[in-house]
XYZ file of C-alpha atoms in Angstrom:
436
model
C 39.418 32.043 -6.314
C 37.859 32.845 -2.964
C 38.914 35.032 -0.055
C 38.842 34.121 3.624
C 37.611 35.858 6.714
C 41.115 36.722 7.389
C 41.436 38.657 4.179
C 38.194 40.595 4.860
C 39.621 41.562 8.304
C 42.868 42.755 6.855
C 41.071 44.497 3.965
C 39.139 46.679 6.405
C 42.433 48.250 7.319
C 43.435 49.152 3.896
C 42.489 51.836 1.305
C 43.370 50.644 -2.269
C 40.431 49.181 -4.105
C 41.206 45.857 -5.818
C 38.617 43.737 -7.657
C 38.012 40.062 -6.617
C 35.944 37.569 -8.787
C 34.952 34.175 -7.404
C 32.542 31.889 -9.285
C 30.476 34.552 -10.824
C 30.529 36.851 -7.795
C 32.136 40.196 -8.124
C 33.160 42.319 -5.279
C 35.545 45.231 -4.272
C 37.976 45.052 -1.372
C 39.879 47.976 -0.074
C 43.350 46.861 0.552
C 46.797 48.513 0.580
C 49.597 47.575 -1.851
C 51.516 45.249 0.432
C 48.381 43.300 1.339
C 47.495 43.004 -2.212
C 51.005 41.526 -2.916
C 50.631 39.123 0.017
C 47.117 38.017 -1.216
C 48.558 37.367 -4.687
C 51.522 35.416 -3.323
C 49.187 33.315 -1.085
C 46.934 32.385 -3.920
C 49.862 31.538 -6.160
C 51.302 29.267 -3.404
C 48.041 27.401 -2.860
C 48.058 23.935 -4.489
C 45.874 23.540 -7.484
C 42.765 21.539 -6.860
C 42.095 20.240 -10.297
C 45.394 18.565 -10.607
C 44.754 16.475 -7.668
C 44.280 12.671 -8.063
C 41.691 10.870 -6.000
C 40.796 7.234 -5.600
C 38.601 5.345 -3.219
C 38.727 2.039 -1.353
C 37.010 0.490 1.548
C 33.564 -1.303 2.417
C 31.252 -2.001 -0.440
C 28.583 -3.302 1.841
C 27.269 -3.268 5.451
C 24.378 -4.261 7.357
C 21.788 -1.666 8.255
C 22.733 -0.208 11.639
C 26.369 -0.997 11.229
C 29.074 1.536 9.991
C 30.880 1.386 6.724
C 34.324 3.023 6.330
C 35.200 4.405 2.808
C 38.852 5.565 2.408
C 39.701 8.399 0.004
C 43.382 8.644 -1.309
C 44.510 12.117 -2.252
C 47.648 12.364 -4.353
C 49.297 15.774 -4.756
C 51.271 15.867 -8.013
C 52.143 19.578 -7.810
C 55.283 21.277 -6.345
C 53.306 22.994 -3.791
C 52.041 21.543 -0.528
C 48.261 21.087 -0.296
C 46.577 22.538 2.807
C 42.841 22.042 2.271
C 39.437 21.434 3.789
C 37.624 18.396 2.141
C 33.966 17.499 1.956
C 32.989 14.039 0.959
C 29.264 14.332 0.048
C 26.969 11.232 0.411
C 23.077 11.074 0.352
C 21.476 12.248 3.682
C 20.293 8.728 4.393
C 24.070 7.752 4.655
C 24.407 9.361 8.067
C 22.676 9.451 11.459
C 20.602 12.623 11.902
C 22.765 15.629 12.812
C 26.104 13.928 12.155
C 26.646 14.706 8.534
C 28.583 17.961 8.897
C 31.080 16.461 11.388
C 31.498 13.195 9.584
C 31.793 14.396 5.946
C 34.453 17.275 6.523
C 38.099 16.652 6.882
C 41.220 18.836 7.064
C 44.049 17.681 4.960
C 47.738 18.392 4.467
C 49.608 16.766 1.585
C 53.389 17.411 0.767
C 54.273 17.880 -2.868
C 54.514 14.569 -4.699
C 52.974 12.552 -1.808
C 49.554 11.246 -0.941
C 47.329 10.965 2.152
C 44.389 8.773 2.992
C 41.362 9.856 4.826
C 38.407 7.755 5.977
C 34.742 8.724 5.934
C 32.576 6.549 8.239
C 28.979 6.148 7.056
C 26.127 5.155 9.269
C 23.291 4.454 6.842
C 19.643 4.748 8.046
C 18.115 3.040 4.941
C 18.679 -0.165 2.947
C 19.842 -0.162 -0.670
C 22.614 1.418 -2.744
C 24.192 4.543 -1.329
C 26.370 6.288 -4.099
C 28.772 9.157 -3.462
C 27.879 12.468 -5.017
C 31.157 14.513 -5.224
C 34.193 15.516 -3.282
C 34.746 19.297 -2.832
C 38.319 20.543 -1.870
C 39.263 24.101 -0.780
C 43.000 24.583 -0.937
C 44.479 27.388 1.070
C 47.750 29.182 0.690
C 50.257 29.269 3.524
C 48.852 32.599 4.913
C 45.315 31.292 4.645
C 44.390 34.712 2.842
C 42.952 33.079 -0.345
C 41.824 29.626 -1.409
C 41.307 27.663 -4.654
C 38.153 25.409 -4.680
C 37.044 22.621 -7.050
C 35.142 19.349 -7.145
C 35.959 15.758 -8.126
C 33.794 12.771 -9.165
C 35.134 9.785 -7.397
C 32.344 7.198 -7.858
C 31.726 4.598 -5.099
C 28.662 2.542 -3.959
C 27.939 1.027 -0.593
C 25.229 -1.451 -0.551
C 23.320 -1.453 2.758
C 21.937 -5.087 3.451
C 18.968 -6.041 5.762
C 20.070 -6.295 9.368
C 18.831 -9.799 9.858
C 18.143 -9.332 13.504
C 16.225 -12.510 13.780
C 19.576 -14.604 13.450
C 19.602 -14.539 17.442
C 16.895 -17.222 17.132
C 18.819 -19.524 14.804
C 20.740 -21.610 17.434
C 17.599 -22.559 19.215
C 15.823 -23.600 15.901
C 18.811 -25.586 14.739
C 18.667 -27.478 18.142
C 15.138 -28.342 17.319
C 16.146 -29.392 13.792
C 18.795 -31.722 15.211
C 16.171 -33.252 17.334
C 13.932 -33.959 14.336
C 16.934 -35.403 12.495
C 17.833 -37.755 15.316
C 21.209 -36.139 15.997
C 20.469 -35.792 19.765
C 19.365 -38.123 22.357
C 15.886 -36.421 22.412
C 13.240 -38.843 21.141
C 10.861 -37.379 18.620
C 7.676 -38.836 17.371
C 7.654 -36.850 14.126
C 6.409 -38.442 10.975
C 8.447 -38.369 7.735
C 8.842 -40.462 4.691
C 12.526 -41.702 5.144
C 12.706 -44.726 7.427
C 15.064 -44.248 10.223
C 15.067 -47.121 12.766
C 12.820 -49.403 14.808
C 12.113 -48.928 18.581
C 9.802 -50.304 21.248
C 6.244 -49.075 21.218
C 5.276 -46.474 23.940
C 1.812 -45.379 24.828
C 0.805 -42.432 22.508
C 2.544 -43.623 19.399
C 0.649 -43.739 16.192
C -0.532 -47.307 15.630
C 0.002 -46.954 11.869
C 3.806 -46.984 12.635
C 3.704 -50.439 14.161
C 5.875 -52.837 12.139
C 4.018 -56.086 12.467
C 6.822 -58.179 10.921
C 9.454 -56.934 13.356
C 6.967 -57.401 16.155
C 6.394 -61.060 15.169
C 10.164 -61.560 15.565
C 10.369 -59.884 18.986
C 8.516 -60.226 22.308
C 7.610 -56.450 22.260
C 5.630 -54.287 19.872
C 8.029 -52.549 17.373
C 7.332 -49.230 15.649
C 9.078 -47.501 12.811
C 10.634 -44.160 13.336
C 11.031 -41.585 10.457
C 13.572 -39.065 9.533
C 12.381 -35.729 8.017
C 13.281 -35.576 4.379
C 15.995 -33.664 2.879
C 16.453 -31.893 -0.369
C 12.918 -30.505 -0.491
C 12.252 -27.280 -2.442
C 11.043 -24.054 -0.694
C 10.154 -20.939 -2.593
C 9.928 -17.723 -0.499
C 7.519 -15.306 -2.086
C 7.621 -11.609 -0.994
C 4.577 -9.553 -1.915
C 6.035 -6.062 -2.531
C 2.698 -4.390 -3.335
C 1.165 -1.497 -1.487
C 0.175 -3.517 1.628
C 3.839 -4.171 2.250
C 4.466 -0.433 2.557
C 2.315 -0.102 5.721
C 4.453 0.843 8.643
C 4.403 -1.203 11.837
C 6.553 0.593 14.387
C 9.497 2.247 12.666
C 9.729 0.029 9.653
C 7.513 -1.114 6.731
C 5.924 -4.656 6.872
C 8.234 -5.635 4.046
C 11.232 -5.353 6.301
C 9.655 -7.774 8.881
C 8.897 -10.234 6.228
C 12.402 -10.119 4.850
C 13.737 -10.674 8.249
C 11.505 -13.767 8.642
C 12.337 -15.097 5.316
C 16.083 -14.855 6.087
C 15.723 -16.856 9.242
C 13.687 -19.515 7.422
C 16.232 -19.614 4.548
C 19.210 -20.118 7.015
C 17.360 -22.840 8.894
C 16.157 -24.654 5.776
C 19.593 -24.565 4.144
C 20.955 -26.225 7.241
C 18.169 -28.800 6.909
C 19.489 -29.872 3.469
C 16.596 -28.189 1.627
C 16.847 -25.915 -1.478
C 15.617 -22.367 -1.122
C 14.602 -19.839 -3.724
C 13.269 -16.352 -3.570
C 10.740 -14.488 -5.565
C 9.720 -10.761 -5.008
C 6.667 -9.757 -7.003
C 3.868 -7.106 -7.228
C 3.028 -6.676 -10.827
C 6.463 -7.833 -12.063
C 9.306 -9.546 -10.775
C 11.404 -7.394 -8.475
C 13.945 -9.978 -7.345
C 14.522 -13.718 -8.252
C 17.175 -15.918 -6.657
C 17.378 -19.582 -7.830
C 19.725 -22.541 -7.775
C 22.054 -21.396 -5.000
C 24.055 -23.799 -2.979
C 23.562 -24.046 0.839
C 26.662 -21.937 1.251
C 25.621 -19.274 -1.141
C 21.964 -19.060 -0.661
C 21.899 -16.658 2.331
C 24.385 -14.131 1.013
C 22.463 -14.187 -2.346
C 19.148 -13.598 -0.579
C 20.655 -10.720 1.601
C 22.090 -9.140 -1.530
C 18.891 -9.419 -3.506
C 16.864 -8.025 -0.692
C 18.906 -5.048 -0.067
C 17.412 -2.884 -2.800
C 13.903 -4.035 -2.455
C 11.306 -1.335 -1.680
C 7.504 -1.566 -1.362
C 5.670 -0.411 -4.529
C 2.527 1.713 -4.058
C 0.579 -0.571 -6.506
C -2.004 -3.241 -6.063
C -0.297 -6.741 -6.373
C -1.451 -8.836 -9.261
C -2.452 -12.095 -7.619
C -2.864 -13.968 -10.827
C 0.521 -12.861 -12.213
C 2.072 -13.742 -8.793
C 0.585 -17.176 -8.791
C 1.699 -17.902 -12.442
C 5.127 -16.735 -11.813
C 5.382 -18.917 -8.477
C 4.234 -21.924 -10.443
C 6.877 -21.357 -13.188
C 9.427 -20.936 -10.585
C 8.493 -24.049 -8.607
C 7.468 -26.687 -11.257
C 7.788 -29.597 -8.824
C 6.062 -30.094 -5.525
C 7.365 -27.520 -3.054
C 6.646 -25.530 0.064
C 5.565 -22.061 -1.081
C 5.942 -19.453 1.699
C 3.930 -16.372 0.727
C 4.689 -13.121 2.853
C 1.586 -11.122 2.260
C -1.211 -9.336 4.125
C -4.253 -10.882 5.945
C -6.481 -7.777 5.105
C -9.796 -9.091 3.910
C -10.206 -7.063 0.544
C -6.744 -8.125 -0.980
C -7.066 -11.758 0.112
C -10.706 -12.264 -0.797
C -10.546 -10.440 -4.225
C -7.084 -11.268 -5.125
C -5.568 -14.363 -3.449
C -8.522 -16.745 -2.804
C -9.693 -16.990 -6.395
C -6.197 -18.308 -7.547
C -5.258 -20.252 -4.284
C -6.434 -23.626 -5.631
C -3.887 -23.416 -8.248
C -1.162 -23.220 -5.679
C -2.623 -25.873 -3.048
C -3.325 -28.333 -5.872
C 0.417 -28.839 -6.544
C 2.172 -27.437 -3.560
C 2.203 -26.982 0.266
C 1.282 -23.414 0.913
C 2.165 -21.335 4.029
C 1.033 -17.691 4.258
C 2.937 -15.439 6.789
C 1.691 -11.905 7.679
C 2.862 -9.097 9.812
C 0.386 -8.120 12.641
C 0.325 -4.697 14.166
C 0.878 -4.852 17.974
C -0.887 -1.540 18.275
C -4.079 -3.205 17.387
C -4.049 -5.509 20.279
C -3.010 -2.626 22.607
C -6.138 -0.631 21.323
C -8.380 -3.657 21.910
C -7.415 -3.776 25.629
C -7.712 -0.085 26.083
C -10.495 1.272 28.371
C -11.034 4.366 30.500
C -13.012 6.878 28.546
C -15.346 7.024 25.567
C -12.554 7.540 22.932
C -10.643 4.463 24.350
C -13.866 2.283 24.073
C -14.351 3.362 20.467
C -10.747 2.407 19.631
C -11.194 -0.909 21.407
C -14.298 -1.565 19.344
C -12.548 -0.765 16.151
C -9.582 -2.904 17.071
C -11.870 -5.874 17.986
C -13.554 -5.643 14.538
C -10.359 -5.575 12.865
C -9.004 -8.583 14.717
C -12.292 -10.419 13.944
C -12.006 -9.714 10.255
C -8.295 -10.863 10.329
C -9.119 -14.167 12.092
C -11.918 -14.741 9.564
C -9.523 -14.264 6.643
C -7.022 -16.619 8.329
C -9.812 -19.174 8.649
C -10.772 -18.910 4.966
C -7.181 -19.780 4.100
C -6.962 -22.640 6.470
C -10.040 -24.119 4.927
C -8.114 -24.325 1.639
C -5.405 -26.268 3.405
C -3.070 -23.332 3.902
C -0.866 -22.977 6.954
C -1.171 -19.430 8.455
C 1.283 -17.632 10.481
C 0.020 -14.299 11.880
C 2.510 -12.581 14.297
C 3.964 -9.266 15.294
C 7.236 -8.110 13.646
C 9.489 -9.302 16.497
C 7.676 -12.707 16.677
C 7.119 -13.428 13.065
C 10.553 -14.846 12.276
C 10.629 -17.389 15.062
C 6.887 -18.235 14.402
C 7.573 -18.949 10.756
C 10.498 -21.110 11.568
C 8.350 -23.081 13.994
C 5.775 -23.645 11.376
C 8.423 -24.919 9.057
C 9.617 -27.461 11.716
C 6.099 -28.439 12.463
C 5.571 -29.267 8.738
C 8.851 -31.150 8.820
C 7.734 -33.237 11.736
C 4.358 -33.990 10.339
C 5.892 -35.247 7.092
C 4.431 -32.765 4.907
C 7.644 -31.622 3.368
């Protein structure tokens, strides 16, 4: 039982002390007899909170940055009307900063034996599973002098998925893919292993593609054209170790890697290739295998939703062994990791031959655009020192990339907004070169 501000105001005008107890608090109000009777009647006419029935419905998932609507149905089985204030509590990351108070509180009136629905609109600021805490209801009497208060547990989970902002690049990459497949009138000279057709030789064609038998039957030189292969296997490997926790801009490197992986998965599945996902640091954090082209993208998005960087050093040997088990046949292994010298030289390079011996390997890394900005800064002594430090960091990064290329690895090093299209271009280049 709780008294309201209206009760306190009226009590100031009275003289008869009456004890009030509320959740362990004891106080004395001075009220007169008519006011005490009014308060007692008001409390008695307030609908009981614990007898209310609450159920949920609504969205169970949403992309980061998009709203999610969760509906709460309140049923009043009592004979008294419910006049209440309701607070639907969720984790702080379920709201935009400063909007929680307004979005989570509702005024509610439910006649006896009826039910009403209220909708709480969430605007999550982090990926992952957001679970409701509790629903607190304060039921008032008709005079608003006293209230009953109670809480209900009404479980509900909203999974916040990666935003997949790079999907805007998908139409242009699909157009390039159609060119490689010969679905448009654009002539491509890409190599492959599936014979497509014969055409007349033009300067610049690879002489190894000349079909001498067909040339002998015609008056012109004929060359073979090739169609990029389908049904290739691609394994996306996300390094979720400590280096993926480094923030570039407003998000960790892992988020940019996931966005690039989603674009590549969407493109590869349209190309007829099979795509799997492995997230690893010292153990498997996520594994998606054997999905159809229709199901692969939703499965990847759902698996990535709960991934978070782990502040531990990645076990390169364990990652390599797990990748080899996951991809027993020749595949394209796309490793999303760092190009920092120490983790690569001490962890990846010693075990890299195990991967390159059986698979085509592509390493994709998130570059910090602030480093390039620092390298170009001038004007005072501090800026010059920053430029020198940035230039040294860039030199070490380029040297690490060159070491990987000497092992036959394709390297993509780009800023967060350019990583996804750059990775897709590298995949298409491998297709065109017949390396898939």
